[in-house]
Short mmCIF file of N, CA and C in Angstrom, two decimals:
data_model
loop_
_atom_site.label_atom_id
_atom_site.label_comp_id
_atom_site.label_asym_id
_atom_site.label_seq_id
_atom_site.Cartn_x
_atom_site.Cartn_y
_atom_site.Cartn_z
N UNK A 1 -206.86 -26.35 -49.52
CA UNK A 1 -206.37 -24.99 -48.99
C UNK A 1 -206.79 -26.53 -47.51
N UNK A 2 -207.72 -26.81 -47.42
CA UNK A 2 -208.61 -27.54 -46.04
C UNK A 2 -207.95 -28.71 -46.44
N UNK A 3 -207.78 -29.37 -47.65
CA UNK A 3 -207.16 -30.67 -47.81
C UNK A 3 -206.21 -30.87 -47.71
N UNK A 4 -205.04 -30.03 -47.61
CA UNK A 4 -204.02 -29.84 -47.12
C UNK A 4 -203.74 -30.19 -45.95
N UNK A 5 -204.53 -29.38 -45.56
CA UNK A 5 -204.85 -29.30 -43.89
C UNK A 5 -205.12 -30.27 -43.10
N UNK A 6 -206.04 -31.09 -43.48
CA UNK A 6 -206.87 -32.42 -43.05
C UNK A 6 -205.92 -33.77 -43.89
N UNK A 7 -204.47 -33.98 -44.54
CA UNK A 7 -204.16 -34.58 -44.34
C UNK A 7 -203.25 -34.37 -43.40
N UNK A 8 -202.19 -32.86 -43.48
CA UNK A 8 -201.44 -32.78 -42.44
C UNK A 8 -201.78 -33.86 -40.92
N UNK A 9 -203.31 -33.33 -40.54
CA UNK A 9 -203.67 -33.46 -39.30
C UNK A 9 -203.68 -34.79 -38.84
N UNK A 10 -203.86 -35.25 -40.43
CA UNK A 10 -203.95 -37.05 -39.79
C UNK A 10 -202.62 -37.47 -40.37
N UNK A 11 -201.53 -37.19 -40.62
CA UNK A 11 -200.17 -37.34 -40.73
C UNK A 11 -199.70 -37.46 -39.31
N UNK A 12 -200.10 -36.13 -38.63
CA UNK A 12 -199.46 -35.94 -37.23
C UNK A 12 -200.21 -36.68 -36.25
N UNK A 13 -201.57 -37.00 -36.65
CA UNK A 13 -202.06 -38.33 -35.51
C UNK A 13 -201.22 -39.33 -35.27
N UNK A 14 -201.65 -40.12 -36.93
CA UNK A 14 -200.81 -41.20 -36.86
C UNK A 14 -199.17 -41.36 -36.49
N UNK A 15 -198.87 -40.33 -36.27
CA UNK A 15 -197.81 -40.15 -35.87
C UNK A 15 -196.91 -40.22 -34.11
N UNK A 16 -197.71 -39.27 -33.85
CA UNK A 16 -198.69 -39.22 -32.08
C UNK A 16 -198.97 -40.74 -31.48
N UNK A 17 -199.62 -41.38 -32.40
CA UNK A 17 -200.02 -43.24 -31.99
C UNK A 17 -199.17 -44.06 -31.89
N UNK A 18 -197.70 -43.58 -32.99
CA UNK A 18 -197.38 -45.14 -33.04
C UNK A 18 -196.13 -45.38 -31.83
N UNK A 19 -196.18 -46.43 -31.79
CA UNK A 19 -195.33 -47.44 -31.32
C UNK A 19 -194.70 -47.67 -31.75
N UNK A 20 -193.14 -46.56 -30.56
CA UNK A 20 -191.78 -47.02 -30.64
C UNK A 20 -190.52 -47.65 -29.59
N UNK A 21 -189.78 -47.80 -30.41
CA UNK A 21 -189.28 -48.67 -29.15
C UNK A 21 -187.90 -48.17 -28.27
N UNK A 22 -187.82 -48.16 -27.20
CA UNK A 22 -186.69 -48.43 -26.45
C UNK A 22 -185.69 -49.42 -26.39
N UNK A 23 -184.45 -49.52 -26.31
CA UNK A 23 -184.03 -50.46 -26.46
C UNK A 23 -182.25 -49.80 -25.39
N UNK A 24 -181.79 -50.21 -24.99
CA UNK A 24 -180.63 -50.32 -24.51
C UNK A 24 -179.62 -51.49 -23.78
N UNK A 25 -178.86 -51.24 -22.94
CA UNK A 25 -178.09 -51.88 -21.84
C UNK A 25 -177.35 -51.67 -20.86
N UNK A 26 -177.73 -52.36 -19.89
CA UNK A 26 -177.83 -51.77 -18.75
C UNK A 26 -176.09 -52.33 -18.17
N UNK A 27 -174.61 -51.34 -17.61
CA UNK A 27 -173.72 -51.43 -16.90
C UNK A 27 -173.28 -51.50 -15.78
N UNK A 28 -172.33 -52.07 -15.34
CA UNK A 28 -172.40 -51.55 -13.85
C UNK A 28 -171.02 -50.22 -14.53
N UNK A 29 -170.11 -49.73 -12.97
CA UNK A 29 -169.48 -48.74 -13.56
C UNK A 29 -168.13 -49.48 -13.82
N UNK A 30 -167.83 -50.27 -13.97
CA UNK A 30 -166.68 -51.14 -14.49
C UNK A 30 -166.87 -51.57 -16.31
N UNK A 31 -168.24 -51.34 -16.55
CA UNK A 31 -168.50 -51.21 -18.23
C UNK A 31 -168.42 -53.36 -18.13
N UNK A 32 -169.06 -54.00 -16.50
CA UNK A 32 -169.27 -55.52 -16.97
C UNK A 32 -171.56 -55.51 -17.36
N UNK A 33 -171.82 -56.14 -18.30
CA UNK A 33 -172.91 -56.02 -18.24
C UNK A 33 -173.71 -56.81 -17.33
N UNK A 34 -174.67 -56.09 -17.07
CA UNK A 34 -175.92 -57.01 -15.62
C UNK A 34 -176.70 -57.31 -16.14
N UNK A 35 -177.21 -58.68 -15.84
CA UNK A 35 -178.35 -59.50 -15.91
C UNK A 35 -179.51 -59.47 -15.22
N UNK A 36 -180.32 -59.63 -15.37
CA UNK A 36 -181.41 -59.77 -14.24
C UNK A 36 -181.18 -57.90 -13.35
N UNK A 37 -181.67 -57.10 -14.69
CA UNK A 37 -181.28 -55.73 -13.89
C UNK A 37 -182.80 -55.44 -13.93
N UNK A 38 -183.12 -54.56 -12.98
CA UNK A 38 -184.66 -53.87 -13.55
C UNK A 38 -184.50 -52.69 -14.14
N UNK A 39 -185.60 -52.71 -14.71
CA UNK A 39 -185.97 -51.46 -15.89
C UNK A 39 -187.62 -51.34 -15.70
N UNK A 40 -187.59 -49.87 -15.56
CA UNK A 40 -189.24 -49.24 -14.96
C UNK A 40 -189.18 -47.85 -16.01
N UNK A 41 -190.59 -47.95 -16.74
CA UNK A 41 -190.17 -46.54 -17.29
C UNK A 41 -191.84 -46.18 -17.02
N UNK A 42 -191.56 -44.68 -17.02
CA UNK A 42 -192.81 -44.32 -15.73
C UNK A 42 -193.43 -43.15 -16.85
N UNK A 43 -194.42 -42.05 -17.01
CA UNK A 43 -195.91 -42.63 -16.49
C UNK A 43 -196.33 -43.70 -17.02
N UNK A 44 -196.01 -44.92 -17.82
CA UNK A 44 -196.44 -46.13 -18.61
C UNK A 44 -196.47 -47.19 -17.27
N UNK A 45 -195.42 -47.23 -16.21
CA UNK A 45 -195.30 -48.21 -15.54
C UNK A 45 -195.03 -49.25 -16.33
N UNK A 46 -194.48 -49.26 -17.12
CA UNK A 46 -193.92 -50.14 -17.63
C UNK A 46 -192.89 -51.16 -17.83
N UNK A 47 -192.42 -52.42 -16.83
CA UNK A 47 -191.20 -53.27 -16.58
C UNK A 47 -190.49 -54.45 -17.28
N UNK A 48 -189.38 -53.98 -17.47
CA UNK A 48 -188.67 -54.98 -17.76
C UNK A 48 -187.61 -55.59 -17.31
N UNK A 49 -186.88 -56.71 -17.03
CA UNK A 49 -185.75 -57.34 -16.39
C UNK A 49 -184.59 -57.85 -17.99
N UNK A 50 -183.69 -57.47 -17.21
CA UNK A 50 -182.27 -57.36 -18.92
C UNK A 50 -182.08 -58.80 -19.15
N UNK A 51 -181.78 -58.80 -20.21
CA UNK A 51 -180.99 -60.38 -20.42
C UNK A 51 -179.97 -60.58 -20.13
N UNK A 52 -179.56 -62.31 -20.16
CA UNK A 52 -178.00 -62.58 -19.89
C UNK A 52 -176.87 -61.11 -20.15
N UNK A 53 -177.09 -60.22 -21.37
CA UNK A 53 -176.31 -59.35 -21.85
C UNK A 53 -176.41 -58.32 -21.35
N UNK A 54 -177.43 -57.83 -20.26
CA UNK A 54 -178.10 -56.53 -19.56
C UNK A 54 -178.64 -56.08 -20.95
N UNK A 55 -179.23 -56.53 -22.13
CA UNK A 55 -179.81 -55.86 -23.28
C UNK A 55 -181.66 -55.60 -22.29
N UNK A 56 -182.11 -54.95 -22.96
CA UNK A 56 -184.18 -55.18 -22.65
C UNK A 56 -184.06 -53.83 -24.03
N UNK A 57 -185.35 -53.57 -24.15
CA UNK A 57 -186.29 -53.45 -25.16
C UNK A 57 -187.71 -53.17 -24.88
N UNK A 58 -188.70 -52.14 -25.28
CA UNK A 58 -189.97 -51.79 -24.25
C UNK A 58 -189.98 -50.91 -25.38
N UNK A 59 -191.69 -51.43 -25.91
CA UNK A 59 -192.53 -51.04 -27.14
C UNK A 59 -193.29 -49.40 -26.19
N UNK A 60 -193.04 -48.40 -26.67
CA UNK A 60 -193.92 -47.23 -26.29
C UNK A 60 -194.52 -46.45 -26.96
N UNK A 61 -195.27 -45.65 -26.76
CA UNK A 61 -196.12 -44.77 -27.26
C UNK A 61 -195.12 -43.14 -27.59
N UNK A 62 -194.97 -42.34 -27.75
CA UNK A 62 -194.17 -41.16 -28.27
C UNK A 62 -194.53 -40.44 -26.95
N UNK A 63 -193.44 -39.16 -26.31
CA UNK A 63 -193.68 -38.36 -25.32
C UNK A 63 -192.89 -38.78 -24.41
N UNK A 64 -193.24 -37.86 -22.97
CA UNK A 64 -192.22 -37.51 -22.42
C UNK A 64 -192.21 -38.75 -21.34
N UNK A 65 -190.73 -39.05 -21.35
CA UNK A 65 -190.87 -40.54 -20.07
C UNK A 65 -189.75 -40.55 -18.57
N UNK A 66 -190.04 -41.02 -18.48
CA UNK A 66 -189.10 -40.87 -16.91
C UNK A 66 -188.09 -42.73 -17.40
N UNK A 67 -186.47 -43.10 -17.01
CA UNK A 67 -186.79 -44.25 -16.49
C UNK A 67 -185.65 -44.66 -16.02
N UNK A 68 -186.15 -46.02 -14.87
CA UNK A 68 -185.79 -46.20 -13.90
C UNK A 68 -184.88 -47.36 -13.76
N UNK A 69 -183.98 -47.23 -13.68
CA UNK A 69 -183.33 -48.80 -13.34
C UNK A 69 -182.46 -48.78 -12.18
N UNK A 70 -182.10 -49.72 -12.31
CA UNK A 70 -182.24 -50.98 -10.80
C UNK A 70 -181.34 -52.43 -10.17
N UNK A 71 -180.92 -52.77 -9.85
CA UNK A 71 -179.60 -54.04 -9.72
C UNK A 71 -178.99 -53.82 -8.16
N UNK A 72 -179.29 -54.89 -7.36
CA UNK A 72 -178.78 -54.82 -5.85
C UNK A 72 -177.14 -55.13 -6.29
N UNK A 73 -176.83 -53.57 -4.70
CA UNK A 73 -175.78 -53.31 -4.73
C UNK A 73 -175.91 -52.07 -5.55
N UNK A 74 -176.26 -51.59 -6.71
CA UNK A 74 -175.95 -50.60 -7.06
C UNK A 74 -177.30 -48.83 -6.25
N UNK A 75 -176.49 -48.02 -6.94
CA UNK A 75 -177.67 -47.12 -7.16
C UNK A 75 -178.36 -46.78 -7.87
N UNK A 76 -179.96 -46.65 -7.93
CA UNK A 76 -180.82 -46.19 -8.47
C UNK A 76 -180.71 -44.74 -9.77
N UNK A 77 -180.91 -45.80 -10.94
CA UNK A 77 -181.10 -44.82 -11.89
C UNK A 77 -182.19 -43.88 -12.48
N UNK A 78 -181.91 -42.78 -12.48
CA UNK A 78 -183.66 -42.01 -13.30
C UNK A 78 -182.78 -41.23 -14.78
N UNK A 79 -183.77 -41.49 -15.06
CA UNK A 79 -183.46 -40.33 -16.62
C UNK A 79 -184.82 -39.71 -17.11
N UNK A 80 -184.90 -38.58 -17.49
CA UNK A 80 -186.22 -38.20 -18.01
C UNK A 80 -185.37 -38.08 -19.82
N UNK A 81 -186.73 -38.77 -20.31
CA UNK A 81 -185.95 -38.84 -22.09
C UNK A 81 -187.46 -38.19 -22.48
N UNK A 82 -187.93 -37.51 -23.37
CA UNK A 82 -188.28 -37.46 -24.48
C UNK A 82 -188.06 -38.43 -26.06
N UNK A 83 -189.07 -39.18 -26.12
CA UNK A 83 -189.02 -40.77 -27.09
C UNK A 83 -190.24 -39.83 -28.31
N UNK A 84 -189.40 -39.27 -29.88
CA UNK A 84 -189.60 -38.97 -30.27
C UNK A 84 -189.42 -40.18 -31.74
N UNK A 85 -188.97 -40.95 -31.59
CA UNK A 85 -188.64 -42.15 -32.31
C UNK A 85 -187.63 -43.53 -31.80
N UNK A 86 -187.55 -44.65 -32.54
CA UNK A 86 -186.84 -45.49 -31.66
C UNK A 86 -186.08 -44.99 -31.20
N UNK A 87 -185.24 -45.58 -30.31
CA UNK A 87 -184.06 -44.78 -29.10
C UNK A 87 -183.70 -46.06 -28.37
N UNK A 88 -181.89 -45.41 -29.03
CA UNK A 88 -181.39 -46.83 -27.96
C UNK A 88 -180.29 -46.05 -26.48
N UNK A 89 -180.87 -46.38 -25.61
CA UNK A 89 -179.78 -46.06 -24.54
C UNK A 89 -178.87 -46.81 -23.90
N UNK A 90 -177.68 -46.11 -23.00
CA UNK A 90 -176.88 -46.86 -22.19
C UNK A 90 -176.90 -46.55 -20.96
N UNK A 91 -177.11 -47.58 -20.11
CA UNK A 91 -177.08 -46.92 -18.60
C UNK A 91 -175.60 -47.67 -17.78
N UNK A 92 -175.44 -46.70 -17.18
CA UNK A 92 -173.94 -47.19 -16.92
C UNK A 92 -174.13 -46.84 -15.19
N UNK A 93 -174.93 -48.49 -13.85
CA UNK A 93 -175.11 -48.13 -12.55
C UNK A 93 -173.71 -47.87 -11.80
N UNK A 94 -173.74 -47.25 -10.94
CA UNK A 94 -172.84 -46.62 -10.09
C UNK A 94 -172.96 -47.74 -8.60
N UNK A 95 -171.56 -48.74 -8.01
CA UNK A 95 -171.64 -49.61 -6.89
C UNK A 95 -172.59 -48.28 -5.55
N UNK A 96 -172.70 -49.24 -5.00
CA UNK A 96 -173.17 -48.11 -3.42
C UNK A 96 -172.12 -48.41 -2.70
N UNK A 97 -171.46 -46.42 -1.97
CA UNK A 97 -170.54 -47.14 -1.54
C UNK A 97 -170.92 -47.50 -0.48
N UNK A 98 -171.67 -47.51 0.76
CA UNK A 98 -172.00 -48.63 1.94
C UNK A 98 -171.92 -49.96 1.53
N UNK A 99 -172.09 -50.77 1.84
CA UNK A 99 -172.31 -52.09 0.75
C UNK A 99 -172.02 -52.86 2.23
N UNK A 100 -172.52 -53.96 2.61
CA UNK A 100 -172.65 -55.07 3.85
C UNK A 100 -171.30 -55.48 3.70
N UNK A 101 -170.69 -55.40 4.97
CA UNK A 101 -169.49 -55.99 5.04
C UNK A 101 -169.22 -57.34 5.60
N UNK A 102 -170.55 -57.38 6.82
CA UNK A 102 -170.67 -58.77 7.53
C UNK A 102 -172.44 -59.28 7.49
N UNK A 103 -172.26 -60.33 8.10
CA UNK A 103 -174.10 -60.38 8.58
C UNK A 103 -173.03 -61.60 9.37
N UNK A 104 -174.16 -60.65 10.63
CA UNK A 104 -173.77 -61.70 11.96
C UNK A 104 -175.76 -62.49 12.59
N UNK A 105 -175.52 -63.55 12.69
CA UNK A 105 -176.58 -64.55 12.33
C UNK A 105 -176.64 -64.99 13.98
N UNK A 106 -177.33 -64.94 15.15
CA UNK A 106 -177.92 -65.23 16.08
C UNK A 106 -178.75 -66.08 16.27
N UNK A 107 -178.91 -67.10 17.33
CA UNK A 107 -180.35 -67.80 17.55
C UNK A 107 -179.95 -68.11 19.09
#
């Protein structure tokens, strides 16, 4: 019985320390992929930038995470997730309502 318990503890320890992959895509509110969007995963403080098709991939440890995504002209996205296995998410950013309409430069 002790041997079985030890085996289960070792299996659990190996699973907890396992590297997992968080993959996803970032789109705007019309479904257009957003290249060069920023992704930050807390509390790990890992930062990535999406590729030309709006995709990203981050290797993390299992646990509670907060995903932040941002892109110029769009509202900040925040979502709490529990990472237990390799995960794929889709992030849709909403356009900011108060867009800058005009810039006046005087000198």
